[in-house]
Short mmCIF file of C-alpha atoms in Angstrom, two decimals:
data_model
loop_
_atom_site.label_atom_id
_atom_site.label_comp_id
_atom_site.label_asym_id
_atom_site.label_seq_id
_atom_site.Cartn_x
_atom_site.Cartn_y
_atom_site.Cartn_z
CA MET A 1 34.42 249.61 -132.29
CA LEU A 2 33.18 246.18 -131.23
CA ARG A 3 34.21 244.09 -128.30
CA LEU A 4 33.94 240.34 -128.49
CA GLY A 5 34.31 237.86 -125.66
CA LEU A 6 34.20 234.16 -124.97
CA TYR A 7 33.73 231.88 -122.01
CA ILE A 8 33.17 228.17 -121.75
CA LEU A 9 30.82 226.03 -119.68
CA ILE A 10 31.46 222.29 -119.93
CA GLY A 11 28.70 219.71 -119.97
CA PHE A 12 25.54 219.74 -122.03
CA ALA A 13 22.80 217.30 -122.93
CA GLY A 14 20.42 218.03 -125.79
CA SER A 15 20.61 219.05 -129.41
CA SER A 16 18.77 220.37 -132.39
CA THR A 17 20.47 221.46 -135.64
CA ALA A 18 22.58 218.57 -136.96
CA LEU A 19 24.14 218.28 -140.38
CA ALA A 20 27.08 215.92 -139.99
CA GLY A 21 28.28 214.67 -136.63
CA ALA A 22 27.85 217.46 -134.12
CA ALA A 23 24.55 219.21 -133.45
CA ILE A 24 24.28 222.92 -132.63
CA GLU A 25 21.54 224.65 -130.65
CA ALA A 26 21.83 228.31 -129.70
CA PHE A 27 20.01 231.35 -128.41
CA VAL A 28 20.79 235.07 -128.41
CA THR A 29 20.16 237.17 -125.31
CA ALA A 30 21.16 240.26 -123.37
CA THR A 31 19.60 238.97 -120.12
CA LEU A 32 21.72 237.68 -117.24
CA VAL A 33 20.46 235.87 -114.15
CA ASP A 34 23.04 235.21 -111.44
CA GLY A 35 25.73 236.24 -113.91
CA ARG A 36 24.72 233.73 -116.59
CA PRO A 37 22.94 234.40 -119.89
CA VAL A 38 19.36 233.11 -119.97
CA ALA A 39 16.92 232.54 -122.84
CA PRO A 40 15.38 235.81 -124.00
CA ILE A 41 11.79 236.92 -124.42
CA GLY A 42 12.50 238.76 -127.69
CA GLN A 43 15.19 239.16 -130.31
CA VAL A 44 15.49 242.97 -130.34
CA PHE A 45 18.42 244.58 -128.55
CA ARG A 46 19.55 248.13 -127.78
CA CYS A 47 22.82 249.58 -129.01
CA SER A 48 24.04 249.62 -125.41
CA ASP A 49 23.33 245.90 -124.76
CA LYS A 50 25.99 243.25 -124.41
CA ILE A 51 24.59 240.61 -126.77
CA TYR A 52 25.33 236.98 -125.88
CA ALA A 53 25.18 233.94 -128.14
CA VAL A 54 24.90 230.81 -126.00
CA ILE A 55 25.91 227.82 -128.11
CA ASP A 56 25.32 224.21 -127.09
CA VAL A 57 27.18 221.65 -129.17
CA SER A 58 26.41 217.95 -128.74
CA GLY A 59 27.26 214.70 -130.48
CA LEU A 60 30.97 215.45 -130.57
CA ALA A 61 33.30 212.55 -131.31
CA ASP A 62 36.37 212.36 -129.08
CA GLY A 63 39.09 214.63 -130.43
CA ASP A 64 39.93 218.12 -131.60
CA HIS A 65 37.17 220.45 -132.80
CA VAL A 66 36.83 224.02 -134.06
CA LEU A 67 33.88 226.35 -133.49
CA ASN A 68 33.60 229.38 -135.80
CA VAL A 69 31.15 232.14 -134.87
CA ASP A 70 30.56 234.95 -137.38
CA TRP A 71 28.57 238.08 -136.45
CA ILE A 72 27.04 239.44 -139.67
CA ASP A 73 25.88 243.08 -139.55
CA PRO A 74 22.86 244.62 -141.33
CA SER A 75 24.94 245.36 -144.45
CA GLY A 76 25.88 241.67 -144.77
CA LYS A 77 29.47 242.30 -143.66
CA ARG A 78 31.17 239.95 -141.20
CA ARG A 79 31.69 242.37 -138.34
CA GLU A 80 33.39 239.98 -135.89
CA GLN A 81 34.59 236.38 -135.84
CA THR A 82 35.46 234.04 -133.01
CA VAL A 83 37.44 230.86 -133.66
CA TYR A 84 37.56 228.50 -130.70
CA GLU A 85 39.57 225.28 -130.78
CA PHE A 86 38.80 222.62 -128.19
CA ASN A 87 39.27 218.92 -127.45
CA ARG A 88 36.10 217.32 -126.21
CA SER A 89 33.70 214.44 -126.68
CA GLY A 90 29.98 214.55 -126.01
CA GLY A 91 28.85 218.13 -125.48
CA ILE A 92 29.96 221.61 -124.54
CA ARG A 93 28.33 224.99 -123.91
CA ILE A 94 30.21 227.99 -125.28
CA THR A 95 29.12 231.58 -124.76
CA VAL A 96 30.38 234.45 -126.92
CA TRP A 97 29.28 238.05 -126.80
CA LEU A 98 29.26 241.24 -128.81
CA LYS A 99 29.33 244.78 -127.43
CA LEU A 100 28.74 247.66 -129.81
CA HIS A 101 30.63 250.90 -129.24
CA ALA A 102 30.07 254.25 -130.92
CA PRO A 103 33.07 255.91 -132.55
CA SER A 104 35.14 258.18 -130.32
CA GLY A 105 33.59 261.59 -129.85
CA ALA A 106 30.03 260.32 -130.21
CA SER A 107 29.72 259.18 -126.60
CA LEU A 108 29.16 262.67 -125.15
CA LEU A 109 26.18 263.32 -127.39
CA SER A 110 24.79 259.78 -127.15
CA ALA A 111 23.02 260.67 -123.89
CA PHE A 112 20.68 262.79 -126.04
CA ASN A 113 20.56 260.42 -129.01
CA PRO A 114 21.63 256.78 -128.35
CA ALA A 115 21.75 256.06 -132.09
CA LEU A 116 24.39 258.74 -132.75
CA GLY A 117 27.32 257.09 -134.50
CA MET A 118 25.62 253.68 -134.35
CA GLY A 119 23.73 253.77 -137.66
CA GLU A 120 25.74 250.97 -139.25
CA PHE A 121 24.78 248.65 -136.37
CA ILE A 122 21.02 249.29 -136.47
CA GLY A 123 18.95 246.62 -138.20
CA PRO A 124 18.87 242.83 -138.59
CA TRP A 125 21.96 240.80 -137.66
CA GLU A 126 22.81 237.13 -138.20
CA ILE A 127 25.06 234.84 -136.21
CA ARG A 128 26.57 231.90 -138.12
CA MET A 129 27.92 229.11 -135.94
CA THR A 130 29.89 226.26 -137.51
CA VAL A 131 31.55 223.26 -135.86
CA ASP A 132 34.29 221.43 -137.73
CA ARG A 133 33.20 223.02 -141.02
CA SER A 134 30.26 220.64 -141.26
CA SER A 135 27.49 221.54 -138.78
CA THR A 136 26.06 225.04 -139.07
CA ALA A 137 23.34 226.91 -137.20
CA TYR A 138 22.02 230.44 -137.74
CA ARG A 139 20.37 232.82 -135.32
CA ASN A 140 18.94 236.23 -136.12
CA PHE A 141 18.38 239.29 -133.97
CA GLU A 142 17.83 243.00 -134.42
CA VAL A 143 19.55 246.05 -132.98
CA LEU A 144 17.50 249.22 -132.40
CA CYS A 145 18.69 252.30 -130.52
#
């Protein structure tokens, strides 16, 4: 079972990956400082981590926009998707997160083997972030137990 969340921070200046209109810059982290995700040192996470994707979108024209975030697992399957509709011009910071959960019954034995029941989550992941079906950014990370 996966848990996915979303929260929004308004106001951003800066950009990087631009294809048409909006620009997307993002980082993936499990580190919080004062309750906020901060840029990581590495891109390898444990099965027990809450994994955050912090997405800065800039260059938005005034109006309605849609952010799609796809979490692609090691098998290439879209494991989770977030669709966030917003009305904004300029920039916005959006944070989504993924929490991996072992199947029921595996949690008692996971104290001895954290990877128990988590095999399908172990390996390289990709996050695909798209704004208004035109600007796309990709970030990669790895899950090890």
